[in-house]
Tab-separated table of C-alpha atoms and ligand atoms in Angstrom:
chain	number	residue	atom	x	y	z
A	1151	UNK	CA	-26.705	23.515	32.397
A	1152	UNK	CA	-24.472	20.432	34.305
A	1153	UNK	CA	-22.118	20.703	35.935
A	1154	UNK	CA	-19.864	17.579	35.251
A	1155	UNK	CA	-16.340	16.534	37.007
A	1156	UNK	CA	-14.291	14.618	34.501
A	1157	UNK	CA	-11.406	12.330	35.499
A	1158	UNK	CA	-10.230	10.335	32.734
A	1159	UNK	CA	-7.446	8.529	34.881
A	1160	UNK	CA	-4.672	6.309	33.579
A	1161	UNK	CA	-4.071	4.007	30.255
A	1162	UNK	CA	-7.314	3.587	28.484
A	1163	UNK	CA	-9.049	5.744	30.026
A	1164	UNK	CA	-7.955	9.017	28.864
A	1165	UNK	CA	-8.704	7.498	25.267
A	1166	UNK	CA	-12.359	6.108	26.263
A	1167	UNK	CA	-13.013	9.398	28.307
A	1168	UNK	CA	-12.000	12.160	25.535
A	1169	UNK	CA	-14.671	9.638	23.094
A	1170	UNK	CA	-17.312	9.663	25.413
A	1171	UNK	CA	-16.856	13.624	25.907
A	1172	UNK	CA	-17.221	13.687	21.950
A	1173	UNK	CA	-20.761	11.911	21.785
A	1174	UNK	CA	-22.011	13.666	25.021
A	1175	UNK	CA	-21.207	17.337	23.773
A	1176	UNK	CA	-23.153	16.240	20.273
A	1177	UNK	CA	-26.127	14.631	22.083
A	1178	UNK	CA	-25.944	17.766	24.864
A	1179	UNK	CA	-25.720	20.433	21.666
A	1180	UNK	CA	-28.307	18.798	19.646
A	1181	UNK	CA	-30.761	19.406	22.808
A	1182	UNK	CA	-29.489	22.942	23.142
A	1183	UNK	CA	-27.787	21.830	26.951
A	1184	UNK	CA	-25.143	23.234	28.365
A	1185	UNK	CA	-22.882	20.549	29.697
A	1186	UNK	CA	-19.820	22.513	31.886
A	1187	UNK	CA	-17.171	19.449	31.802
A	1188	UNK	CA	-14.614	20.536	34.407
A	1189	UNK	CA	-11.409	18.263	34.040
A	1190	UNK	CA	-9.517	16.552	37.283
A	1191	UNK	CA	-6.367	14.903	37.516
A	1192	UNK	CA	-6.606	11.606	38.942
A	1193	UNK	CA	-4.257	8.843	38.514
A	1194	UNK	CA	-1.131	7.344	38.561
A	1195	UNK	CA	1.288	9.997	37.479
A	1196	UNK	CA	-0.205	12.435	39.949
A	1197	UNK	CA	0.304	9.457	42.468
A	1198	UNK	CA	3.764	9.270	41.395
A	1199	UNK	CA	4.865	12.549	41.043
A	1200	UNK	CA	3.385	13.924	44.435
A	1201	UNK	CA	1.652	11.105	46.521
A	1202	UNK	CA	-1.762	12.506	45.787
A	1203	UNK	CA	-4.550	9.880	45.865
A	1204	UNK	CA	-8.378	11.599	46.362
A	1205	UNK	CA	-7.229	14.973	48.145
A	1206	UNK	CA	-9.568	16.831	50.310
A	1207	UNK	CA	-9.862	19.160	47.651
A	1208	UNK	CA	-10.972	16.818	44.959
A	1209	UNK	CA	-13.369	15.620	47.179
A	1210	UNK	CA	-14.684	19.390	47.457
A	1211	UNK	CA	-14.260	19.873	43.356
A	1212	UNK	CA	-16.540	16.963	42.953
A	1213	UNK	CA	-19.246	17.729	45.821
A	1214	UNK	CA	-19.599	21.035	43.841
A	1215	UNK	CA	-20.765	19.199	40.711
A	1216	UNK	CA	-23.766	17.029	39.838
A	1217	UNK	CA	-21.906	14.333	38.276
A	1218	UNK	CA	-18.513	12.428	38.245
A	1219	UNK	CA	-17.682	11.103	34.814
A	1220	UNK	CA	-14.588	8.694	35.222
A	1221	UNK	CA	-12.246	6.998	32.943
A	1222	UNK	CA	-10.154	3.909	34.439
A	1223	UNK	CA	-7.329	4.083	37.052
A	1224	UNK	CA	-4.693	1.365	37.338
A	1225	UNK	CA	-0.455	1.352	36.673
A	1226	UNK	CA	2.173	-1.638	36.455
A	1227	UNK	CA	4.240	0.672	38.150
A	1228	UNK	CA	2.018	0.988	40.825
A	1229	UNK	CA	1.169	-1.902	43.419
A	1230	UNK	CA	-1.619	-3.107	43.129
A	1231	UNK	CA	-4.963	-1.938	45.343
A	1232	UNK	CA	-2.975	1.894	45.804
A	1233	UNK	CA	-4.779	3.486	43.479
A	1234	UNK	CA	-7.745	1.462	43.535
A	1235	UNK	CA	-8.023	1.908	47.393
A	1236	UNK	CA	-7.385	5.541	47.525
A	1237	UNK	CA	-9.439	6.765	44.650
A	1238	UNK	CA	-12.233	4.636	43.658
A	1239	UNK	CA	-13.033	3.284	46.831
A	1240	UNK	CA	-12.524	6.179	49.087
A	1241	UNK	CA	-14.879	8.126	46.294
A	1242	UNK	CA	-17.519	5.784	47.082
A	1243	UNK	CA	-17.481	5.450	50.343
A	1244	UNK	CA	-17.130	9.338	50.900
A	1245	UNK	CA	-19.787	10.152	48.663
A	1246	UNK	CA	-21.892	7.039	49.767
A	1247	UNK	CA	-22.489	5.327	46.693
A	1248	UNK	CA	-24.709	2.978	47.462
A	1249	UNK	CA	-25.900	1.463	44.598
A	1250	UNK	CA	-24.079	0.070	41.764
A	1251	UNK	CA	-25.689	0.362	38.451
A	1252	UNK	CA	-25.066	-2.067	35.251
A	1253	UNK	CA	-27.401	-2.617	32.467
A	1254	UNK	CA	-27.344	-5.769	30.172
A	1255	UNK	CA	-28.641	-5.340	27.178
A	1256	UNK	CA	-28.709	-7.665	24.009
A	1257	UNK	CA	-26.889	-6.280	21.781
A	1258	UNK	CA	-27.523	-8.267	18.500
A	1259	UNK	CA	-24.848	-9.848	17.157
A	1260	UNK	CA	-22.227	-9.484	19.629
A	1261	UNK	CA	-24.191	-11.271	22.423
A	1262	UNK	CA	-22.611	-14.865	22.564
A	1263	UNK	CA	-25.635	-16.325	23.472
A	1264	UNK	CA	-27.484	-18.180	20.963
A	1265	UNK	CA	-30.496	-17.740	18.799
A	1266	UNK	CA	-32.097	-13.752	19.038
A	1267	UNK	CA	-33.260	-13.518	22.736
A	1268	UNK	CA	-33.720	-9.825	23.254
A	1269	UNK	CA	-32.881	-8.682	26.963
A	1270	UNK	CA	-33.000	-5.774	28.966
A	1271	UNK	CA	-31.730	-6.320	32.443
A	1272	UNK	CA	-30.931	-3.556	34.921
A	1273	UNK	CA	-29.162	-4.786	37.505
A	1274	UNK	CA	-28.491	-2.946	41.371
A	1275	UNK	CA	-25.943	-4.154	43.072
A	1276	UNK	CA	-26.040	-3.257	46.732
A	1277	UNK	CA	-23.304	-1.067	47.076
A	1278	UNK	CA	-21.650	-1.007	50.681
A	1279	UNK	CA	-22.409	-4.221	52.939
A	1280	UNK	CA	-22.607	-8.461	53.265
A	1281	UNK	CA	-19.565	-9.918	52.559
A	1282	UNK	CA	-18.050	-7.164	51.385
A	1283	UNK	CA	-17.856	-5.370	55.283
A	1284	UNK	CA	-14.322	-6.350	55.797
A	1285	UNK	CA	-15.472	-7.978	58.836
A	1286	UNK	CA	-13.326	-10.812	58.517
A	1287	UNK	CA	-9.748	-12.199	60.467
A	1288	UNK	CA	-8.155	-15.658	60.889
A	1289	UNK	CA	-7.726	-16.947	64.147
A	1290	UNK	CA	-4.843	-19.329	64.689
A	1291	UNK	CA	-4.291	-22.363	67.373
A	1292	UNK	CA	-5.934	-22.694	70.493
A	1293	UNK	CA	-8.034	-20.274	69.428
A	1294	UNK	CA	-9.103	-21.457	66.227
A	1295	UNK	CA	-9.805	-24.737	67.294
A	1296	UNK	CA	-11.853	-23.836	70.217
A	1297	UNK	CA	-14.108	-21.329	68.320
A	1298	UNK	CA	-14.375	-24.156	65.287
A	1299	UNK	CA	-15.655	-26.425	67.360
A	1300	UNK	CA	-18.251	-24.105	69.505
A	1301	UNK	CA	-19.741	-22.877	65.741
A	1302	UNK	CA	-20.414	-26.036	64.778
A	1303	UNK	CA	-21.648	-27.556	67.916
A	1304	UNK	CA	-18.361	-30.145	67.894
A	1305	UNK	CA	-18.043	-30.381	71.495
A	1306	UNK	CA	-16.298	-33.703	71.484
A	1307	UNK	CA	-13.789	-31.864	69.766
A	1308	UNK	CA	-10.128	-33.062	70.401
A	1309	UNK	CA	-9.345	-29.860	71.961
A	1310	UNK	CA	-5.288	-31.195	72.876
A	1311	UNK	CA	-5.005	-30.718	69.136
A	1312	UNK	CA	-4.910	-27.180	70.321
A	1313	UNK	CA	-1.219	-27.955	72.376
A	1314	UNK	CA	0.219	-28.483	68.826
A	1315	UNK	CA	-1.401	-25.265	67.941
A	1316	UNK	CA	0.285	-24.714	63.864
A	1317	UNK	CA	-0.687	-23.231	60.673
A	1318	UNK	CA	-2.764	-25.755	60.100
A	1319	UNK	CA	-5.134	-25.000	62.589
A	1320	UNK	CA	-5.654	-21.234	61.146
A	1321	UNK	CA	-9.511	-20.413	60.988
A	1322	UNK	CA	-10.325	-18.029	58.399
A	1323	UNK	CA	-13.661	-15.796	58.529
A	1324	UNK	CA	-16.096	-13.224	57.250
A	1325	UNK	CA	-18.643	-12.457	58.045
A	1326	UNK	CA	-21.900	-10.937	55.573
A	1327	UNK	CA	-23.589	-8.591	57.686
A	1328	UNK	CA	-26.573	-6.250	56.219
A	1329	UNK	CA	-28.175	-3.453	58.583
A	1330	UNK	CA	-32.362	-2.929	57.770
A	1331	UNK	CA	-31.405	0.590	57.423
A	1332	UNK	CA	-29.171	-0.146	54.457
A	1333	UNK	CA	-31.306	-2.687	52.427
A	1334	UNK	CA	-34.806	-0.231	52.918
A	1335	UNK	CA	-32.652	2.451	51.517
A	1336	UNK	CA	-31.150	0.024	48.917
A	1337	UNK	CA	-35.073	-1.517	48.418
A	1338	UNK	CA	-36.803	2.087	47.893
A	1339	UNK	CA	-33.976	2.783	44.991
A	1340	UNK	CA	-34.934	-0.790	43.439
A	1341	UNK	CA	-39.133	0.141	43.542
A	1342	UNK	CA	-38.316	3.437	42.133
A	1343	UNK	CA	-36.485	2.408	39.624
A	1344	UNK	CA	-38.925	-0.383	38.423
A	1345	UNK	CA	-41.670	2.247	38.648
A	1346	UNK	CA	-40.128	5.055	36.714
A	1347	UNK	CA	-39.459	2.285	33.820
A	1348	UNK	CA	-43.015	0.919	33.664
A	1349	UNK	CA	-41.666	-2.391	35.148
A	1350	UNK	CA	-43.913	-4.573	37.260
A	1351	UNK	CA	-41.429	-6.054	39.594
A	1352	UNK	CA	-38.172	-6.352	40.893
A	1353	UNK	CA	-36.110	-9.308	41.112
A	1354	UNK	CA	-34.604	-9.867	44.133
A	1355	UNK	CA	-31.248	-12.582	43.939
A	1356	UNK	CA	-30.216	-14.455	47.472
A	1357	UNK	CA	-29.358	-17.554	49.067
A	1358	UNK	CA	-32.248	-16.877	51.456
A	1359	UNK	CA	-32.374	-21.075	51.849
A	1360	UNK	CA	-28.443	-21.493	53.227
A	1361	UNK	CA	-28.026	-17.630	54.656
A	1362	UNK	CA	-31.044	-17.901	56.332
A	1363	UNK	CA	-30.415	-14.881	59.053
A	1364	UNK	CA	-28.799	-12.112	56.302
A	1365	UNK	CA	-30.984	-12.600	53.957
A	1366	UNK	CA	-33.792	-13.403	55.656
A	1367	UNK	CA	-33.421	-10.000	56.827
A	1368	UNK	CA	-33.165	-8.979	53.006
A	1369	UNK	CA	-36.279	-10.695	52.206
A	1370	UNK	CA	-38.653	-9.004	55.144
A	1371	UNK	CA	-37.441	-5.478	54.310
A	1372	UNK	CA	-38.015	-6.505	50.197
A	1373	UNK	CA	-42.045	-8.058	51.283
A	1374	UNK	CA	-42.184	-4.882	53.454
A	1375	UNK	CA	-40.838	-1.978	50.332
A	1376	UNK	CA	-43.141	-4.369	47.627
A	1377	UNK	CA	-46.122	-3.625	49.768
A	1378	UNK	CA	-45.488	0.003	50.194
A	1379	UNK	CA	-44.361	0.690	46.867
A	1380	UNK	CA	-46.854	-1.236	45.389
A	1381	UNK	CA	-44.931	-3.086	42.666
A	1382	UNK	CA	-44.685	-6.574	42.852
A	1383	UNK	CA	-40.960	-8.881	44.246
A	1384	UNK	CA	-40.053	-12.211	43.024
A	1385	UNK	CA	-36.994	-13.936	44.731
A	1386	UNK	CA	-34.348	-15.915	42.807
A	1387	UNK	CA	-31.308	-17.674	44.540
A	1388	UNK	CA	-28.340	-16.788	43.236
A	1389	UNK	CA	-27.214	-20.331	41.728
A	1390	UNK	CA	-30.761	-20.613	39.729
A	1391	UNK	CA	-30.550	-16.886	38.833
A	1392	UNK	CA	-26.522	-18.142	37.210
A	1393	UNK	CA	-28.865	-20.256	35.399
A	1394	UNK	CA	-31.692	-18.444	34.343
A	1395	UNK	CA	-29.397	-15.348	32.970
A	1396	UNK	CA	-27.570	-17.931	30.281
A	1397	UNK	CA	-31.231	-19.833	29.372
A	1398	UNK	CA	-33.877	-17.200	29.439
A	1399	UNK	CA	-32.760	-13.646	30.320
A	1400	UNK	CA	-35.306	-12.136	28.331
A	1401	UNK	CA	-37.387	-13.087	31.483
A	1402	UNK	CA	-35.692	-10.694	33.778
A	1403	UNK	CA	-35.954	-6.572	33.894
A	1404	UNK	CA	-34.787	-4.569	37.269
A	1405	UNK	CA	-32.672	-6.897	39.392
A	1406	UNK	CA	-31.777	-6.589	42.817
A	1407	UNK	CA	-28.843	-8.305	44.231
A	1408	UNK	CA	-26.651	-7.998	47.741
A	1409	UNK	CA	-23.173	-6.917	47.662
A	1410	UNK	CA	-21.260	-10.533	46.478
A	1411	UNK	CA	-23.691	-11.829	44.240
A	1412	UNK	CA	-24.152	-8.758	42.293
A	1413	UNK	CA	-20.312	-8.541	41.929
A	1414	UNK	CA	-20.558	-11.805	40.278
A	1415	UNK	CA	-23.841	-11.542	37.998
A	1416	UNK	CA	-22.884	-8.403	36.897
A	1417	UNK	CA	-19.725	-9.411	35.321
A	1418	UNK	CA	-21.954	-12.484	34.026
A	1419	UNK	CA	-24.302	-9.983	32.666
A	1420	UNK	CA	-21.857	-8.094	30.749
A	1421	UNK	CA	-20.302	-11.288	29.208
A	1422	UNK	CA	-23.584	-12.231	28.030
A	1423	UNK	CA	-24.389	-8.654	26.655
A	1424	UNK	CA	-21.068	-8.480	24.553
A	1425	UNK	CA	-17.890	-7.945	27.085
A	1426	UNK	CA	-15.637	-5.304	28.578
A	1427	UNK	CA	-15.766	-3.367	25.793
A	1428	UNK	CA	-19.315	-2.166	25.861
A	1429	UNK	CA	-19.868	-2.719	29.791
A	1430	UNK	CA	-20.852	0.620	31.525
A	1431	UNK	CA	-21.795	1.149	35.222
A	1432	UNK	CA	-23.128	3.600	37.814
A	1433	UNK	CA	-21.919	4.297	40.993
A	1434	UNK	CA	-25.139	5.549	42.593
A	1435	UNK	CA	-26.248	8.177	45.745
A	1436	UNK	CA	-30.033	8.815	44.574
A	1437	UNK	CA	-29.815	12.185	46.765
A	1438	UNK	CA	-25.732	12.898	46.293
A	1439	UNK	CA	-22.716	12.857	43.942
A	1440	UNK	CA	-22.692	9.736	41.002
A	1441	UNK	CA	-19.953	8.170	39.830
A	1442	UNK	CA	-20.277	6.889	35.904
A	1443	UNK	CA	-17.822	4.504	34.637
A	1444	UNK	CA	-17.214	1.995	31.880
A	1445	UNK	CA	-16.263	-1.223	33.902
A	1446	UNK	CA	-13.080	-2.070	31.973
A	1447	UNK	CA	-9.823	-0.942	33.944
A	1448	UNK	CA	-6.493	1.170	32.191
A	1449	UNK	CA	-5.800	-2.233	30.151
A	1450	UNK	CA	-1.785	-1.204	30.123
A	1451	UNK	CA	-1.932	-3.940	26.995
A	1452	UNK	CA	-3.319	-1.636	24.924
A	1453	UNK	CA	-3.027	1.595	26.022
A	1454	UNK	CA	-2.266	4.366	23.624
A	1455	UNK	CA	-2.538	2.249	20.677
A	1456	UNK	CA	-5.903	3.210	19.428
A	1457	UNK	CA	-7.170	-0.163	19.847
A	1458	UNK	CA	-9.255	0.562	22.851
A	1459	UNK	CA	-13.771	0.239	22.056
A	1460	UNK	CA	-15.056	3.518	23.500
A	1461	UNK	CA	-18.545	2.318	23.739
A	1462	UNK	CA	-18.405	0.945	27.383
A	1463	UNK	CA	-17.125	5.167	28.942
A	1464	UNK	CA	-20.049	6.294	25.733
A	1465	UNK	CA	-22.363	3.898	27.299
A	1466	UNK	CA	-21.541	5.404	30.763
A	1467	UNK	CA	-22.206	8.899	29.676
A	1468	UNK	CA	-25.696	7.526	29.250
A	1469	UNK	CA	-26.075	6.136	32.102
A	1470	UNK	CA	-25.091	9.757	33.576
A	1471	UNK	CA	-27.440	11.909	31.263
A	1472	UNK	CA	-30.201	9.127	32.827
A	1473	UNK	CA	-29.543	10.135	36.439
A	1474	UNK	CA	-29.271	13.937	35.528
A	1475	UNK	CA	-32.815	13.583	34.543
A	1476	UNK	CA	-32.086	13.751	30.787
A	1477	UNK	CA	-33.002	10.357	29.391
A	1478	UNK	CA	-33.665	12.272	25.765
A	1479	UNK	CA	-30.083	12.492	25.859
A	1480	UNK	CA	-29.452	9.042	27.194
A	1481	UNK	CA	-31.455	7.120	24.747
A	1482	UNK	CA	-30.458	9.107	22.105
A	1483	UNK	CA	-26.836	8.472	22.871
A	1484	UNK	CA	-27.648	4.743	23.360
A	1485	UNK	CA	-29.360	4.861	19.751
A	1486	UNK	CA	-26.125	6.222	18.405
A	1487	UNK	CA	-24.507	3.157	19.179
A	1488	UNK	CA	-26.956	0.084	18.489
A	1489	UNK	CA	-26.528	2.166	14.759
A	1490	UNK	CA	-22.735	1.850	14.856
A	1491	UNK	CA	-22.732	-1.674	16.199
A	1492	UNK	CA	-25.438	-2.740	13.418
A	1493	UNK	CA	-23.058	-1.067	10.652
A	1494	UNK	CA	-20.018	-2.468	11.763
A	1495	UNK	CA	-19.003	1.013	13.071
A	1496	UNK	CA	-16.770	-0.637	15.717
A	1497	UNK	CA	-12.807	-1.539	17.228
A	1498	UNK	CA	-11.419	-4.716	16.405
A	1499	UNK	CA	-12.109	-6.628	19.855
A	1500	UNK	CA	-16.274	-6.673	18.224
A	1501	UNK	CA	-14.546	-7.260	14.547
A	1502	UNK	CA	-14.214	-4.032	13.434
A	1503	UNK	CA	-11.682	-2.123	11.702
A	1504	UNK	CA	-11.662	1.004	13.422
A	1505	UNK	CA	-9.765	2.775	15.686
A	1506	UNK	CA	-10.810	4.390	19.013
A	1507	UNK	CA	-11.312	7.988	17.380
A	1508	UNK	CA	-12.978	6.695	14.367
A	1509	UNK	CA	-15.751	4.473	16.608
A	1510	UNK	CA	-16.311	7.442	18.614
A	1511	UNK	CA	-16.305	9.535	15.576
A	1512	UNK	CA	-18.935	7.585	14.038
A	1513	UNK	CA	-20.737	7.229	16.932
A	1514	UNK	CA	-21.117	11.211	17.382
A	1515	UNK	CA	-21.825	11.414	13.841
A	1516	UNK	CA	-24.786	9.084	13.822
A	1517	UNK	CA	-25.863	11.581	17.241
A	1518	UNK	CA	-25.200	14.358	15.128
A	1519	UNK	CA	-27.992	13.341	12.163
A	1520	UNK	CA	-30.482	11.710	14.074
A	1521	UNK	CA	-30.705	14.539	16.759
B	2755	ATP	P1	-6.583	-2.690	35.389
B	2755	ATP	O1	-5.361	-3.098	36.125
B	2755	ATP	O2	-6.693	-1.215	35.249
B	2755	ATP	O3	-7.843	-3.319	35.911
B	2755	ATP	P2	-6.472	-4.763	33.395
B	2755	ATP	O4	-5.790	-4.839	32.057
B	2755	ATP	O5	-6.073	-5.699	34.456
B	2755	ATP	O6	-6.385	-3.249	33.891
B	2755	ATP	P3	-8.954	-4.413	32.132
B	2755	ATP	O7	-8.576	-3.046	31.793
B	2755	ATP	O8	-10.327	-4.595	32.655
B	2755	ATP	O9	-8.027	-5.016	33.205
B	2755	ATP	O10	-8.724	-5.291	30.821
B	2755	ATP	C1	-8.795	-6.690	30.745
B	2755	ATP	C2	-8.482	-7.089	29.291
B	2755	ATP	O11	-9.545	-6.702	28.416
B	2755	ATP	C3	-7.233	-6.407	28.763
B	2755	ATP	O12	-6.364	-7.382	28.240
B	2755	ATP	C4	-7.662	-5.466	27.686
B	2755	ATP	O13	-6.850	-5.527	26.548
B	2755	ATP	C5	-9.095	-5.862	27.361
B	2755	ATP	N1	-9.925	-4.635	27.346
B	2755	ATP	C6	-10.391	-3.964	28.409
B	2755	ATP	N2	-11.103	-2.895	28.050
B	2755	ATP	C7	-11.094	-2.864	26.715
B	2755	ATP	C8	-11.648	-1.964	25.754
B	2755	ATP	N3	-12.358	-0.884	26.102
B	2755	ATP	N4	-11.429	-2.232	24.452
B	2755	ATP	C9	-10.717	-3.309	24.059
B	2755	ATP	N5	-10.168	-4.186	24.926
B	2755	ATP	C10	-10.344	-3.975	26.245
């Protein structure tokens, strides 16, 4: 039995969630599990209603389970970075999800790219440092001017600039820092993974030529995990690995990137895979609570018209029955919908005529006879 907390959220999300609940209870029945979905209420109207972001109870509810299984969180009548501050951010932090999780897969023929490549990219995202710290500030005047010109070695600097200290002299920065304790950790997840797939290597993305010092430091501990793990690293910078993704990503299996760049490639990797619509991710502790999420937000647009694809929040219920140690459940759940996509089983956004119920319908159905 698993023990699963479920927070479908606000706008789309209570539509995508209550889909994906559909297709995991088939694939879960048709393997005689017991999956124990306990719901939360997390969200916007909560938020409105009482001020309640991520209590110290929810916190408890989902340290008590083996899973998180979350919908989308997000409100016009909310400002904007409440609810994503509050919630999603303070779950991963306080659960320490360190490693973000989003496969690309080619999903023949809604991948934009041309001709039949077939990929299958898993990419980790490094979850909680670089640029992303929030080690950052602007300095203004005097200040500004003076530090400017000691970074760059400008020491005939016009410092009387600095008497007519403005706006204009504001110096913006932040700084990417990465601690060898938090890329081995980060590292040993990446081996692992490539091992327990059958893969050879891991592709490790940087700017290891401009960043010298952070990810030089990224590099050492990668040569230094390799070696111990025994499976082989190849680096790519980041603006060649943009590239490569668009021209050959058949080339590429489990890649490793630092906080900022992964942010970017992964939303590169989904376009190239299909879109929003059938873009799922993982908020990853390898030894705690996970966090499984389709990467699309509430989408206000289109909430509660039945025009939402379900197959991103189905695709993250994979992704969950993976890291519970069921991948009969994930694959077969990821079967279900390569059979719905190939039959035109889908939502209008991938040129389909059905609604959100009747793609997730069809979807358990196809679960349902094949299991
Ligand atoms: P939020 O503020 O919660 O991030 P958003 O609308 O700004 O919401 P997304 O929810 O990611 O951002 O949506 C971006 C666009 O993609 C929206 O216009 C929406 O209609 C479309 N979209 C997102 N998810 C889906 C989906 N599952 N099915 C169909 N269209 C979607």
């Amino acid at each position: 039995m698993y023990r699963i907390a479920v927070a479908p959220g606000d706008g789309i999300g209570k539509e995508v969630i209550a889909e994906g609940v559909k297709v995991l209870q088939a694939a879960a029945d048709a393997e005689n599990v017991t999956l124990q979905l306990d719901y939360m209420d997390l969200g916007s109207d909560r938020y409105l209603s009482t001020g309640e972001l991520l209590t110290d109870d929810d916190i408890k509810f989902m340290r008590d389970r083996q899973a998180v299984y979350f919908g989308a969180i997000g409100d016009p009548r909310v400002a904007p970075g409440v609810l994503e501050k509050g919630i999603l951010i303070k779950m991963r932090t306080t659960f320490d999800q360190y490693v973000n999780l989003r496969p690309s897969k080619s999903w023949h023929p809604y991948t934009p790219l041309k001709g039949e490549k077939d990929f299958d990219i898993l990419f980790l995202r490094e979850n909680t440092e670089d640029l992303y710290m929030g080690a950052g500030g602007v300095l203004n005047g005097k200040e500004a001017v003076a530090n400017m010109a000691l970074q760059r070695g400008l020491y005939d600097v016009d410092l009387s600039l600095s008497s007519k200290a403005s706006s204009e002299q504001e110096f913006a920065f932040e700084i990417g820092m990465m601690s060898r304790k938090g890329i081995e950790r980060f590292a040993d997840h990446c081996f692992e993974t490539a091992k327990r797939l059958g893969k050879e290597k891991v592709t490790a993305v940087d700017k290891a030529n401009v960043c010298t010092s952070l990810y030089g430091l990224w590099r050492k501990v990668f040569n230094e995990r390799s070696a111990d793990h025994g499976i082989d690293v190849e680096y790519m910078y980041v603006d060649a690995m943009a590239m490569a993704l668009v021209r050959s990503p058949e080339r590429f299996g489990v890649v490793a990137c630092p906080n900022m760049f992964g942010d970017i490639l992964t939303d590169l990797g989904a376009e190239i895979m299909g879109g929003l619509g059938v873009a799922a991710s993982g908020n990853i502790n390898p030894v705690g609570v996970s966090m499984f999420e389709p990467v699309h937000g509430s989408a206000p647009d289109i909430a509660g018209q039945g025009k939402a694809n379900p197959i991103a929040a189905i695709l993250a219920g994979k992704l969950m029955m993976d890291q519970l140690g069921r991948p009969d459940i994930g694959n077969m759940i990821e079967f279900a919908v390569k059979m719905a996509m190939k039959q035109k089983l889908v939502t209008a956004d991938m040129g389909g005529t059905l609604n959100t119920v009747q793609a997730g319908d069809a979807i358990a159905n196809i679960v349902r006879s094949s299991g």
